[in-house]
PDB file of C-alpha atoms in Angstrom:
ATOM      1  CA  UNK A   1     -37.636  -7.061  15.109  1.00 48.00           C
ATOM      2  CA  UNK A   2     -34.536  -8.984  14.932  1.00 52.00           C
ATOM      3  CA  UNK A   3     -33.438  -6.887  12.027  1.00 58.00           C
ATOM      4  CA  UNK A   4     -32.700  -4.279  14.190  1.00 56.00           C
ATOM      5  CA  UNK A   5     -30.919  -6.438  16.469  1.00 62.00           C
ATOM      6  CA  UNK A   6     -27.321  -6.099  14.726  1.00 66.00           C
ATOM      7  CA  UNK A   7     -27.781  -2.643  14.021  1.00 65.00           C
ATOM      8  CA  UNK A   8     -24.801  -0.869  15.150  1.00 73.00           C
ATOM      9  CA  UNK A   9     -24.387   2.030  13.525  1.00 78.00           C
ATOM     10  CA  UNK A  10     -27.358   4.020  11.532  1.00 77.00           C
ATOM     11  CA  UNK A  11     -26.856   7.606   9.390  1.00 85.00           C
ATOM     12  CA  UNK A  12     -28.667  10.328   9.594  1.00 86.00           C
ATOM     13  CA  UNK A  13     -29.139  13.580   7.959  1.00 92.00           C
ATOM     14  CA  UNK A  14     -29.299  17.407  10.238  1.00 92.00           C
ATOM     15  CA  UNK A  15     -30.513  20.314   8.314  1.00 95.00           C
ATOM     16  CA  UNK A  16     -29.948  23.661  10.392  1.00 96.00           C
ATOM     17  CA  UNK A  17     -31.906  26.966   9.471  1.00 96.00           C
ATOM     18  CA  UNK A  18     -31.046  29.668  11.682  1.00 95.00           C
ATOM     19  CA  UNK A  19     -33.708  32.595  11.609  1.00 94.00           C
ATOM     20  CA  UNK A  20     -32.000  36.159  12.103  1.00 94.00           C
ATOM     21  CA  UNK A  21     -34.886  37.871  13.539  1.00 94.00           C
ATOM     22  CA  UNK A  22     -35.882  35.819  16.284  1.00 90.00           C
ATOM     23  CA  UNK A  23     -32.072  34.931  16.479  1.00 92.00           C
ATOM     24  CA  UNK A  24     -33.209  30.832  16.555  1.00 93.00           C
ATOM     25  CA  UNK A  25     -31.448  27.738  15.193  1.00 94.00           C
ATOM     26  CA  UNK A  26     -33.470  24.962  14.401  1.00 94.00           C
ATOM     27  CA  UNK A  27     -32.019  21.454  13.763  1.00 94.00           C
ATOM     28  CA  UNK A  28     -33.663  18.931  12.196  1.00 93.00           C
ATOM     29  CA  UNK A  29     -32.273  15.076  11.948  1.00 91.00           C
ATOM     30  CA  UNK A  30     -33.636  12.141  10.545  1.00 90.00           C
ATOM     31  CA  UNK A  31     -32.353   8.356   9.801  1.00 86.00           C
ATOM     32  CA  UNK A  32     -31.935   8.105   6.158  1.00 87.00           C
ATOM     33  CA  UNK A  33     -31.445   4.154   6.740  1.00 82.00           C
ATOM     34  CA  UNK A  34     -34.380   1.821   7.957  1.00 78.00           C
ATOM     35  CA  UNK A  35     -37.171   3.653   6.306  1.00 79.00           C
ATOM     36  CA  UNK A  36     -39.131   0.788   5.552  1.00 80.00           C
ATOM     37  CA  UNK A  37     -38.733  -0.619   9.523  1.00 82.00           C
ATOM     38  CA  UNK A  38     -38.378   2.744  11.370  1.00 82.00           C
ATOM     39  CA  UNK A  39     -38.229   6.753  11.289  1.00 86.00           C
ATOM     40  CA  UNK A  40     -37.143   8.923  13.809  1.00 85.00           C
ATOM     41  CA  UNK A  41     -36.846  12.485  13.159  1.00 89.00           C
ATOM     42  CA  UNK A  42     -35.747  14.931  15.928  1.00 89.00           C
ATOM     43  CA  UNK A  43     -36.097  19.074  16.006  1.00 90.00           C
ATOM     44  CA  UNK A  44     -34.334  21.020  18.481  1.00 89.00           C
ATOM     45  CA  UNK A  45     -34.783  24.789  18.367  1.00 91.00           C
ATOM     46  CA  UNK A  46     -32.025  26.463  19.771  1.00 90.00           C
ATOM     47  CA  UNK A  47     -32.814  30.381  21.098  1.00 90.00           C
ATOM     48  CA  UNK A  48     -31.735  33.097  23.605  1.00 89.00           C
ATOM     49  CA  UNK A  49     -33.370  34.038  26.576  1.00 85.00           C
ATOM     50  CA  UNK A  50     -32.710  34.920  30.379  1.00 83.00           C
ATOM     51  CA  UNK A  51     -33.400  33.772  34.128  1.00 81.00           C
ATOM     52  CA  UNK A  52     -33.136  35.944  36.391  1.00 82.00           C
ATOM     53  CA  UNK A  53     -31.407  38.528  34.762  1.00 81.00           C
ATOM     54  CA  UNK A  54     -28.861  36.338  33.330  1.00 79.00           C
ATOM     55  CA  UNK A  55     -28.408  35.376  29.374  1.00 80.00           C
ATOM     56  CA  UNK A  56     -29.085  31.421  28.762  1.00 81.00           C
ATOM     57  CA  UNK A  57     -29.475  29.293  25.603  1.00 81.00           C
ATOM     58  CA  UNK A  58     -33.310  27.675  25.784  1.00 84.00           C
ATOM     59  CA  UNK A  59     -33.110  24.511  24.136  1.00 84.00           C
ATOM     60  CA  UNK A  60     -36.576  23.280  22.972  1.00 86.00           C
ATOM     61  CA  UNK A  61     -36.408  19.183  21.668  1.00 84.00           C
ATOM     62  CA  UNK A  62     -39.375  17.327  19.906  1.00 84.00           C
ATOM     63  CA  UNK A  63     -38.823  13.486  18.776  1.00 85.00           C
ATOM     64  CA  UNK A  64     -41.211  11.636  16.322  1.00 86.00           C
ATOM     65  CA  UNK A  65     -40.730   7.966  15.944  1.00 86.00           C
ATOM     66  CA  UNK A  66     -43.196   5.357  14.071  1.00 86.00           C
ATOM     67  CA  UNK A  67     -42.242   2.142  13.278  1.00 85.00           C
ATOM     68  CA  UNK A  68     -43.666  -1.042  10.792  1.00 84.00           C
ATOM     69  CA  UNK A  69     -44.264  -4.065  13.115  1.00 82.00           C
ATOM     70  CA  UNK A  70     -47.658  -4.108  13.525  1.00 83.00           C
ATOM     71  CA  UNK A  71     -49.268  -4.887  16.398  1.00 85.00           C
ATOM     72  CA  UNK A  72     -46.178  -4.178  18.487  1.00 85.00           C
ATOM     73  CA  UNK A  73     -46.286  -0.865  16.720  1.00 85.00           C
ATOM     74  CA  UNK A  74     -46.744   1.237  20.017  1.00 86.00           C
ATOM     75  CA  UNK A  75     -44.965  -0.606  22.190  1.00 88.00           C
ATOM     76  CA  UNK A  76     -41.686  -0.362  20.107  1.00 86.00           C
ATOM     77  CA  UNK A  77     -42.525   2.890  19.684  1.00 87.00           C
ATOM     78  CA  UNK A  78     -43.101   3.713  23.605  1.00 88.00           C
ATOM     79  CA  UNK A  79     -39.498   1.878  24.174  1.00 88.00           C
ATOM     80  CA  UNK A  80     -37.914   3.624  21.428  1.00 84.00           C
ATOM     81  CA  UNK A  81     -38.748   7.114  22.806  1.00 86.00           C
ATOM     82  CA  UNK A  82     -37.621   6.703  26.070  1.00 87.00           C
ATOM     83  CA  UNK A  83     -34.354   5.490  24.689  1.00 86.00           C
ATOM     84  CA  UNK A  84     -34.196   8.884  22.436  1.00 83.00           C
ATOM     85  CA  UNK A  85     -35.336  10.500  25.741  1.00 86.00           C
ATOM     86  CA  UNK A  86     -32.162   8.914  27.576  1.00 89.00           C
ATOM     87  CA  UNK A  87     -30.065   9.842  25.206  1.00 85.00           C
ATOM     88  CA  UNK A  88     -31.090  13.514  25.187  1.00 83.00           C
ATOM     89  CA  UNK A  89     -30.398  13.667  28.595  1.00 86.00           C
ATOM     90  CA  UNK A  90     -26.552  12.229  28.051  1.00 89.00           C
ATOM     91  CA  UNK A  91     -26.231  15.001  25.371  1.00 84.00           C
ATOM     92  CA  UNK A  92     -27.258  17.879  26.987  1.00 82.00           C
ATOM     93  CA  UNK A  93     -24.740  16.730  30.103  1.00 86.00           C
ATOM     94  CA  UNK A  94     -21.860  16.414  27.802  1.00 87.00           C
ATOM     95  CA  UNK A  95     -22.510  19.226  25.611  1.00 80.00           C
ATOM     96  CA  UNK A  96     -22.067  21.303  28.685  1.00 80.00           C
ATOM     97  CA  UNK A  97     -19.205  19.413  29.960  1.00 85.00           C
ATOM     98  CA  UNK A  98     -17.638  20.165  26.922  1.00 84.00           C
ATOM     99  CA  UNK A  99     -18.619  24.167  26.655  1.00 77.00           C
ATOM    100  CA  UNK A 100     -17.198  24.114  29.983  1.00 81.00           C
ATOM    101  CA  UNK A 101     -14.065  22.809  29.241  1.00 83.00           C
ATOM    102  CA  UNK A 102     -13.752  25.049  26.482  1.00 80.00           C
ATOM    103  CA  UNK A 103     -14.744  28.288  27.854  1.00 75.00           C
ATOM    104  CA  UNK A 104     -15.079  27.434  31.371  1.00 75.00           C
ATOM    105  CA  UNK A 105     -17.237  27.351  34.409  1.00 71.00           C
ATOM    106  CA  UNK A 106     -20.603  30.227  33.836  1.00 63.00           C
ATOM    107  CA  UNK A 107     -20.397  32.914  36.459  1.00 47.00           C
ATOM    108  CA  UNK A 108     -22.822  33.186  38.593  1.00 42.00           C
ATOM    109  CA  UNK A 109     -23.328  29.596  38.881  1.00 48.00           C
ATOM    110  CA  UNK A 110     -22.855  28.065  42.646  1.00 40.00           C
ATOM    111  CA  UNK A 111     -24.615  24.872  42.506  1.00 39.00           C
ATOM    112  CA  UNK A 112     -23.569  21.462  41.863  1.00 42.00           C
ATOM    113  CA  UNK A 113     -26.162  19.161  39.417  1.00 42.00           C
ATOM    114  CA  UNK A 114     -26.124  16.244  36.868  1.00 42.00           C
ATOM    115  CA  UNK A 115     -28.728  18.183  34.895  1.00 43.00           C
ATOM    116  CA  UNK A 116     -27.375  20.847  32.562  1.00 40.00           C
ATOM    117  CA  UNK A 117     -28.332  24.145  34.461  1.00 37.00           C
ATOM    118  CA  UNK A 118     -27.714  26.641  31.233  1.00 37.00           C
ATOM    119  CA  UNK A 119     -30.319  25.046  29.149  1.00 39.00           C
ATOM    120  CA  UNK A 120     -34.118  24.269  29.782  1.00 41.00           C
ATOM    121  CA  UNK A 121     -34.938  21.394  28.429  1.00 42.00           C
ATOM    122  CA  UNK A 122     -38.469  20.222  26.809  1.00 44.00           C
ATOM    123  CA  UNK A 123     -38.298  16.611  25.860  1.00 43.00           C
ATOM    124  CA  UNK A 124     -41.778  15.480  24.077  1.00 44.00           C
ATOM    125  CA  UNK A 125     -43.680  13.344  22.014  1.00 44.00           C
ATOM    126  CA  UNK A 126     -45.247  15.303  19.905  1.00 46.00           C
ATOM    127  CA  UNK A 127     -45.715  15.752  16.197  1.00 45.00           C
ATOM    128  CA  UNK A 128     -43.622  18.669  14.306  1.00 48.00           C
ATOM    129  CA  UNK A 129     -44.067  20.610  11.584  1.00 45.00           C
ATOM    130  CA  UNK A 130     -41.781  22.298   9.516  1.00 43.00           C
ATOM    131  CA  UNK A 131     -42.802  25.295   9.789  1.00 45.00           C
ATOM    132  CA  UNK A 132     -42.755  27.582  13.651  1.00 41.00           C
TER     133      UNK A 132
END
């Protein structure tokens, strides 16, 4: 455990594939460091859809982690998702903040919210495969 301690800073590979006919983008990202003490590989599928009759980007995100320390496997495990489940969250708010900025506020919009309101989120534990 205390290897992981001092970790500050850990790199990661994304691979993108975007499929034309059902007009998705799907992400994947993995640690390419740390193999040997931990994985974490993340998919987000990024696709079009609307609510209530108005266009919004569906954002679908899946986590995997697994980690070597034996018996404390699943509870490093446990602590590591919610982190990656935290974190998630941040994104999402500051990717809008930042659309927003850009292209500014969505019309149609008259509520106030720390959650993203463009994009559904589904934040799991759940194993992935490559292939949808």
């Amino acid at each position: 455990m205390s290897r992981l301690t001092n970790v500050r800073v850990v790199p990661t590979v994304e691979e993108s594939i975007f499929d034309r006919s059902k007009r998705s983008l799907v992400t994947y990202t993995r640690n390419i460091t740390l193999l040997s003490t931990c994985k974490i590989h993340e998919r987000c599928v990024y696709k079009p859809g609307f609510k209530n009759g108005i266009p919004e980007t569906i954002v679908e995100r899946g986590g995997l982690v697994s980690t070597s320390f034996g018996k404390l496997n699943s509870v490093i495990e446990r602590i590591l998702m919610a982190n990656f489940k935290k974190n998630m969250r941040k994104t999402a708010v500051v990717y809008m903040e930042k659309l927003t900025k850009k292209f500014g506020e969505p019309a149609l919009v008259n509520h106030r919210t720390n959650e993203p309101y463009l994009m559904r989120q589904k934040i799991s534990r759940r194993n992935f495969s490559t292939q949808d």
